[in-house]
CSV table of C-alpha atoms in Angstrom, one decimal:
chain,number,residue,atom,x,y,z
O,188,UNK,CA,32.0,30.0,-8.4
O,189,UNK,CA,28.7,31.8,-8.4
O,190,UNK,CA,25.7,30.8,-6.4
O,191,UNK,CA,22.1,31.8,-5.8
O,192,UNK,CA,20.8,31.8,-2.3
O,193,UNK,CA,17.1,31.0,-1.9
O,194,UNK,CA,15.1,31.0,1.4
O,195,UNK,CA,14.5,27.4,2.6
O,196,UNK,CA,11.5,25.9,1.1
O,197,UNK,CA,8.7,25.3,3.5
O,198,UNK,CA,9.6,28.0,5.9
O,199,UNK,CA,6.8,28.6,8.3
O,200,UNK,CA,7.1,32.3,8.3
O,201,UNK,CA,9.6,35.1,7.7
O,202,UNK,CA,11.2,34.6,11.2
O,203,UNK,CA,12.1,31.0,10.5
O,204,UNK,CA,15.6,29.9,11.5
O,205,UNK,CA,15.6,27.2,8.9
O,206,UNK,CA,18.8,27.5,6.8
O,207,UNK,CA,18.7,28.5,3.1
O,208,UNK,CA,19.7,26.3,0.3
O,209,UNK,CA,22.0,27.3,-2.5
O,210,UNK,CA,22.1,26.6,-6.2
O,211,UNK,CA,25.6,26.5,-7.5
O,212,UNK,CA,27.7,24.9,-10.3
O,213,UNK,CA,29.2,21.5,-9.7
O,214,UNK,CA,31.5,19.3,-11.8
O,215,UNK,CA,31.5,20.1,-15.5
O,216,UNK,CA,29.2,23.1,-14.8
O,217,UNK,CA,26.2,20.9,-13.8
O,218,UNK,CA,23.9,22.7,-11.4
O,219,UNK,CA,23.6,21.4,-7.9
O,220,UNK,CA,21.7,22.3,-4.7
O,221,UNK,CA,23.4,22.6,-1.3
O,222,UNK,CA,21.3,22.1,1.9
O,223,UNK,CA,23.1,22.9,5.1
O,224,UNK,CA,22.6,23.9,8.8
O,225,UNK,CA,24.5,26.0,11.3
O,226,UNK,CA,26.2,22.9,12.8
O,227,UNK,CA,27.9,22.0,9.5
O,228,UNK,CA,25.7,19.1,8.3
O,229,UNK,CA,25.1,19.3,4.6
O,230,UNK,CA,23.7,17.6,1.5
O,231,UNK,CA,24.5,18.2,-2.2
O,232,UNK,CA,22.0,17.3,-4.9
O,233,UNK,CA,22.6,17.5,-8.6
O,234,UNK,CA,19.6,18.5,-10.7
O,235,UNK,CA,20.9,15.9,-13.2
O,236,UNK,CA,19.2,12.7,-11.9
O,237,UNK,CA,18.1,14.5,-8.7
O,238,UNK,CA,21.2,12.7,-7.6
O,239,UNK,CA,22.6,13.2,-4.1
O,240,UNK,CA,26.4,13.2,-4.3
O,241,UNK,CA,27.3,14.3,-0.8
O,242,UNK,CA,26.1,14.0,2.8
O,243,UNK,CA,28.4,15.3,5.5
O,244,UNK,CA,28.1,15.4,9.2
O,245,UNK,CA,28.9,18.3,11.5
O,246,UNK,CA,32.6,17.3,11.4
O,247,UNK,CA,32.5,17.7,7.6
O,248,UNK,CA,33.0,14.0,7.2
O,249,UNK,CA,31.7,12.5,4.0
O,250,UNK,CA,29.2,9.7,4.6
O,251,UNK,CA,28.4,8.7,1.0
O,252,UNK,CA,30.8,7.1,-1.5
O,253,UNK,CA,31.3,8.7,-5.0
O,254,UNK,CA,33.9,7.2,-7.2
O,255,UNK,CA,37.0,9.3,-8.1
O,256,UNK,CA,36.3,8.1,-11.6
O,257,UNK,CA,32.6,9.1,-11.7
O,258,UNK,CA,31.7,10.7,-15.0
O,259,UNK,CA,29.6,13.8,-14.5
O,260,UNK,CA,28.6,14.0,-18.1
O,261,UNK,CA,25.1,13.2,-19.4
O,262,UNK,CA,23.8,10.8,-20.4
O,263,UNK,CA,26.1,8.8,-18.2
O,264,UNK,CA,24.7,8.2,-14.6
O,265,UNK,CA,26.9,9.4,-11.7
O,266,UNK,CA,28.7,6.5,-10.0
O,267,UNK,CA,28.0,6.7,-6.3
O,268,UNK,CA,25.9,8.8,-4.0
O,269,UNK,CA,22.2,8.0,-4.2
O,270,UNK,CA,21.0,7.3,-7.7
O,271,UNK,CA,17.2,6.9,-8.2
O,272,UNK,CA,16.2,3.7,-10.0
O,273,UNK,CA,12.9,4.3,-11.7
O,274,UNK,CA,10.8,3.0,-13.5
O,275,UNK,CA,12.9,-0.2,-13.5
O,276,UNK,CA,15.5,-1.6,-11.1
O,277,UNK,CA,18.5,-3.2,-12.8
O,278,UNK,CA,17.5,-5.7,-15.4
O,279,UNK,CA,14.2,-6.6,-13.8
O,280,UNK,CA,12.3,-5.7,-16.9
O,281,UNK,CA,12.7,-4.8,-20.6
O,282,UNK,CA,14.2,-1.3,-20.2
O,283,UNK,CA,17.8,-0.1,-19.9
O,284,UNK,CA,19.2,-1.1,-16.5
O,285,UNK,CA,17.9,1.1,-13.6
O,286,UNK,CA,15.5,3.1,-15.8
O,287,UNK,CA,15.9,6.7,-16.8
O,288,UNK,CA,15.1,8.9,-13.8
O,289,UNK,CA,18.8,9.0,-12.9
O,290,UNK,CA,19.7,10.3,-16.4
O,291,UNK,CA,17.2,13.2,-16.6
O,292,UNK,CA,17.4,16.8,-15.6
O,293,UNK,CA,14.9,17.5,-12.8
O,294,UNK,CA,13.4,20.9,-11.9
O,295,UNK,CA,13.0,22.6,-8.5
O,296,UNK,CA,9.5,23.1,-7.2
O,297,UNK,CA,9.5,26.7,-5.9
O,298,UNK,CA,6.2,26.3,-4.1
O,299,UNK,CA,6.2,22.8,-2.6
O,300,UNK,CA,3.3,21.4,-0.6
O,301,UNK,CA,3.7,21.7,3.2
O,302,UNK,CA,4.9,19.0,5.5
O,303,UNK,CA,2.3,16.8,7.1
O,304,UNK,CA,3.8,17.6,10.4
O,305,UNK,CA,5.6,20.8,11.7
O,306,UNK,CA,8.8,21.3,9.8
O,307,UNK,CA,10.8,23.5,12.3
O,308,UNK,CA,14.5,23.3,11.8
O,309,UNK,CA,14.3,21.2,8.7
O,310,UNK,CA,16.0,22.3,5.4
O,311,UNK,CA,14.4,20.7,2.4
O,312,UNK,CA,13.9,21.0,-1.3
O,313,UNK,CA,11.4,19.4,-3.7
O,314,UNK,CA,12.5,18.2,-7.1
O,315,UNK,CA,10.1,17.2,-9.9
O,316,UNK,CA,10.4,14.9,-13.0
O,317,UNK,CA,7.7,14.5,-15.7
O,318,UNK,CA,8.2,12.5,-18.8
O,319,UNK,CA,9.4,14.0,-22.1
O,320,UNK,CA,8.1,12.9,-25.5
O,321,UNK,CA,11.3,10.8,-25.7
O,322,UNK,CA,10.6,9.2,-22.3
O,323,UNK,CA,7.0,8.4,-23.4
O,324,UNK,CA,8.5,6.4,-26.3
O,325,UNK,CA,10.6,4.4,-23.9
O,326,UNK,CA,7.9,4.0,-21.3
O,327,UNK,CA,4.4,5.1,-22.5
O,328,UNK,CA,3.0,6.3,-19.2
O,329,UNK,CA,2.3,9.8,-17.9
O,330,UNK,CA,3.6,10.4,-14.3
O,331,UNK,CA,4.8,12.9,-11.9
O,332,UNK,CA,7.8,12.0,-9.7
O,333,UNK,CA,8.3,14.3,-6.7
O,334,UNK,CA,11.4,13.8,-4.6
O,335,UNK,CA,11.7,15.7,-1.3
O,336,UNK,CA,15.2,15.8,0.2
O,337,UNK,CA,15.3,16.9,3.8
O,338,UNK,CA,18.2,17.5,6.1
O,339,UNK,CA,16.9,17.0,9.7
O,340,UNK,CA,18.0,19.0,12.7
O,341,UNK,CA,20.4,16.3,13.8
O,342,UNK,CA,21.9,15.8,10.4
O,343,UNK,CA,19.7,12.9,9.3
O,344,UNK,CA,19.0,12.6,5.6
O,345,UNK,CA,15.4,12.0,4.6
O,346,UNK,CA,14.2,11.1,1.1
O,347,UNK,CA,10.6,11.0,0.2
O,348,UNK,CA,9.5,9.9,-3.3
O,349,UNK,CA,6.0,10.4,-4.4
O,350,UNK,CA,5.1,9.0,-7.8
O,351,UNK,CA,1.6,9.7,-9.3
O,352,UNK,CA,-0.1,8.2,-12.3
O,353,UNK,CA,-1.2,11.4,-14.3
O,354,UNK,CA,-2.5,9.6,-17.4
O,355,UNK,CA,-5.8,10.4,-18.9
O,356,UNK,CA,-6.2,7.2,-20.8
O,357,UNK,CA,-7.5,5.3,-17.8
O,358,UNK,CA,-4.7,2.8,-17.8
O,359,UNK,CA,-2.6,1.7,-14.8
O,360,UNK,CA,1.1,1.3,-14.9
O,361,UNK,CA,3.6,-0.7,-12.9
O,362,UNK,CA,7.2,0.0,-11.9
O,363,UNK,CA,10.0,-1.1,-9.7
O,364,UNK,CA,12.1,1.4,-7.6
O,365,UNK,CA,15.2,1.7,-5.5
O,366,UNK,CA,17.3,4.3,-3.7
O,367,UNK,CA,20.7,2.9,-4.9
O,368,UNK,CA,22.6,4.3,-1.8
O,369,UNK,CA,26.4,4.0,-1.8
O,370,UNK,CA,27.7,4.3,1.8
O,371,UNK,CA,31.2,5.2,2.5
O,372,UNK,CA,33.0,2.6,4.8
O,373,UNK,CA,36.5,2.4,6.2
O,374,UNK,CA,37.2,-1.1,4.9
O,375,UNK,CA,34.6,-3.5,3.6
O,376,UNK,CA,36.2,-6.4,5.5
O,377,UNK,CA,35.5,-4.5,8.8
O,378,UNK,CA,31.8,-4.0,8.0
O,379,UNK,CA,28.7,-6.0,9.0
O,380,UNK,CA,25.1,-5.6,8.2
O,381,UNK,CA,22.4,-6.4,10.7
O,382,UNK,CA,18.6,-6.7,10.3
O,383,UNK,CA,18.6,-9.1,7.3
O,384,UNK,CA,19.4,-12.3,9.1
O,385,UNK,CA,17.1,-15.3,8.5
O,386,UNK,CA,15.5,-13.6,5.5
O,387,UNK,CA,15.0,-15.0,2.0
O,388,UNK,CA,16.9,-13.4,-0.8
O,389,UNK,CA,17.4,-13.7,-4.6
O,390,UNK,CA,21.0,-14.1,-5.6
O,391,UNK,CA,21.7,-12.0,-8.7
O,392,UNK,CA,25.0,-13.8,-9.2
O,393,UNK,CA,23.2,-17.1,-9.4
O,394,UNK,CA,20.3,-16.3,-11.9
O,395,UNK,CA,18.1,-14.9,-9.1
O,396,UNK,CA,17.9,-18.2,-7.3
O,397,UNK,CA,16.2,-18.0,-3.9
O,398,UNK,CA,18.1,-18.7,-0.7
O,399,UNK,CA,17.7,-18.0,3.0
O,400,UNK,CA,20.3,-15.9,4.9
O,401,UNK,CA,22.0,-18.2,7.4
O,402,UNK,CA,24.4,-15.9,9.2
O,403,UNK,CA,23.6,-13.7,12.3
O,404,UNK,CA,24.8,-10.8,10.2
O,405,UNK,CA,26.2,-10.2,6.7
O,406,UNK,CA,29.9,-9.8,6.3
O,407,UNK,CA,32.0,-9.4,3.2
O,408,UNK,CA,34.7,-11.5,1.7
O,409,UNK,CA,33.7,-11.5,-2.0
O,410,UNK,CA,31.4,-10.0,-4.6
O,411,UNK,CA,27.8,-9.8,-3.4
O,412,UNK,CA,24.6,-8.9,-5.3
O,413,UNK,CA,21.4,-9.9,-3.4
O,414,UNK,CA,17.8,-8.8,-3.3
O,415,UNK,CA,16.5,-9.5,0.3
O,416,UNK,CA,12.8,-9.9,0.5
O,417,UNK,CA,10.2,-8.7,3.1
O,418,UNK,CA,12.8,-6.8,5.0
O,419,UNK,CA,12.3,-4.9,8.3
O,420,UNK,CA,11.8,-1.1,8.4
O,421,UNK,CA,15.3,-0.7,10.0
O,422,UNK,CA,18.7,-2.0,8.8
O,423,UNK,CA,22.1,-1.2,10.4
O,424,UNK,CA,25.5,-1.0,8.8
O,425,UNK,CA,28.2,-1.4,11.4
O,426,UNK,CA,31.7,0.0,10.6
O,427,UNK,CA,34.0,-1.4,13.2
O,428,UNK,CA,37.1,0.7,12.3
O,429,UNK,CA,35.2,4.0,12.3
O,430,UNK,CA,33.1,2.9,15.3
O,431,UNK,CA,30.0,4.2,13.7
O,432,UNK,CA,26.7,2.7,12.5
O,433,UNK,CA,24.5,3.8,9.7
O,434,UNK,CA,20.9,3.3,10.4
O,435,UNK,CA,18.5,2.9,7.5
O,436,UNK,CA,14.8,3.4,8.2
O,437,UNK,CA,12.4,2.9,5.4
O,438,UNK,CA,8.7,2.9,4.6
O,439,UNK,CA,6.9,1.6,1.5
O,440,UNK,CA,10.1,-0.2,0.4
O,441,UNK,CA,9.8,-3.9,1.4
O,442,UNK,CA,13.0,-5.1,-0.3
O,443,UNK,CA,16.7,-4.4,0.2
O,444,UNK,CA,19.6,-4.9,-2.2
O,445,UNK,CA,23.1,-5.5,-0.9
O,446,UNK,CA,25.8,-4.9,-3.5
O,447,UNK,CA,29.6,-4.7,-3.6
O,448,UNK,CA,31.4,-5.5,-6.9
O,449,UNK,CA,34.6,-6.7,-5.4
O,450,UNK,CA,37.9,-6.6,-7.3
O,451,UNK,CA,37.2,-8.3,-10.6
O,452,UNK,CA,34.0,-6.5,-11.4
O,453,UNK,CA,35.5,-3.2,-10.1
O,454,UNK,CA,38.3,-3.4,-12.7
O,455,UNK,CA,35.7,-4.0,-15.4
O,456,UNK,CA,33.8,-0.8,-14.6
O,457,UNK,CA,35.2,2.2,-16.4
O,458,UNK,CA,33.8,4.7,-13.9
O,459,UNK,CA,35.0,2.9,-10.8
O,460,UNK,CA,38.5,2.7,-9.3
O,461,UNK,CA,40.2,-0.8,-9.2
O,462,UNK,CA,40.4,-0.8,-5.3
O,463,UNK,CA,37.5,1.5,-4.5
O,464,UNK,CA,35.3,-1.5,-3.7
O,465,UNK,CA,37.0,-1.7,-0.3
O,466,UNK,CA,35.6,1.7,0.7
O,467,UNK,CA,31.9,1.4,-0.3
O,468,UNK,CA,28.8,-0.7,0.3
O,469,UNK,CA,25.4,-0.4,-1.4
O,470,UNK,CA,22.4,-1.1,0.8
O,471,UNK,CA,19.4,-0.1,-1.4
O,472,UNK,CA,15.9,0.4,0.0
O,473,UNK,CA,13.7,-0.9,-2.8
O,474,UNK,CA,10.4,-2.2,-4.1
O,475,UNK,CA,11.3,-4.8,-6.7
O,476,UNK,CA,10.0,-8.3,-6.1
O,477,UNK,CA,6.4,-7.1,-6.3
O,478,UNK,CA,6.1,-4.1,-8.7
O,479,UNK,CA,4.0,-1.1,-7.6
O,480,UNK,CA,0.9,-0.7,-9.7
O,481,UNK,CA,-0.9,2.7,-9.8
O,482,UNK,CA,-4.3,3.5,-11.4
O,483,UNK,CA,-4.8,6.9,-12.9
O,484,UNK,CA,-4.8,9.5,-10.1
O,485,UNK,CA,-3.2,7.1,-7.6
O,486,UNK,CA,0.1,8.0,-5.8
O,487,UNK,CA,2.8,5.8,-4.2
O,488,UNK,CA,5.1,7.0,-1.5
O,489,UNK,CA,8.5,5.5,-0.6
O,490,UNK,CA,10.6,6.9,2.2
O,491,UNK,CA,14.2,6.4,3.4
O,492,UNK,CA,15.8,8.1,6.4
O,493,UNK,CA,19.5,7.7,7.0
O,494,UNK,CA,21.2,8.5,10.3
O,495,UNK,CA,24.6,7.8,12.0
O,496,UNK,CA,25.1,6.7,15.6
O,497,UNK,CA,28.2,5.6,17.5
O,498,UNK,CA,28.6,1.8,17.4
O,499,UNK,CA,28.0,-0.1,20.6
O,500,UNK,CA,30.1,-3.2,20.4
O,501,UNK,CA,30.0,-6.3,22.7
O,502,UNK,CA,31.6,-9.3,21.1
O,503,UNK,CA,31.1,-7.7,17.8
O,504,UNK,CA,27.3,-7.2,18.3
O,505,UNK,CA,25.4,-4.0,18.0
O,506,UNK,CA,23.4,-3.1,21.1
O,507,UNK,CA,19.9,-3.9,19.7
O,508,UNK,CA,18.2,-1.7,22.2
O,509,UNK,CA,20.1,1.3,20.8
O,510,UNK,CA,19.3,0.9,17.1
O,511,UNK,CA,17.4,-2.0,15.7
O,512,UNK,CA,14.8,-2.0,18.4
O,513,UNK,CA,15.1,1.6,19.4
O,514,UNK,CA,12.2,4.0,19.3
O,515,UNK,CA,12.1,6.4,16.4
O,516,UNK,CA,10.0,9.3,15.2
O,517,UNK,CA,10.4,8.2,11.5
O,518,UNK,CA,6.7,7.9,10.8
O,519,UNK,CA,5.9,11.1,12.6
O,520,UNK,CA,8.2,13.1,10.3
O,521,UNK,CA,7.3,14.0,6.7
């Protein structure tokens, strides 16, 4: 397997200790980028779809779920990891479900703009997508989509999407968006999600009817497909068996989708194992209920930061001071 090693984008100077990233061949010869650090944390991103398919901690433990039946063959989207849903989420519009960004080949920006704040000890890469003539027939709007994938010094995974209206016709456009993140879990029956209690949601299994979450946390006993509205900037996924908690921090993404296909739907998906639903959970940071509208020259930014902390259990409850109400430097980073 051949690979090309490139100095880490955004290095402050020649003496930087930021690790390099590699470009190598992945499944079926598709090119992928590997970001890593000296501790062993790593991220893999396919240029096809700008699709993150792996995020590992310093123990080389995989934190994202990718189906063993995933089809790494365009134009099929990759099942698992972090697909990008743009310019349409699911069937919330006239286009093919989840839009086309996840089915396109992106390019690396070799000269990305600098971080707004010091970027010491961060490995990152910028990927770009601009519409082809075929895309413009599907969705007649000129845009530039810049995705920055950053591996933080403690192994946190940060995604920053910047979408700009580059049209010259003076017309605005609107879109919906989601980071369709598939988290790897020990057993879905041992998982709870905190941070969405008391919120309203649209139930996609009941024709998008609106309900209010009644539980003090979300637990899983059957298929779920909900769009939670006006969600907080932090959501926690507690995995009791692994004694770890995923923390999702987000900005510019007011909605959150919670999805698990359960057994019947899993068996109906060609690129999904019959029992794999037990080991995954999608919590998707999103902007769906109120589409984003950009005038020519305007730019939207949506950020998601993923981290892992040890779970603190007391009668099944996460210590709120540690995660949900804890201090963070999310807005201070790029």
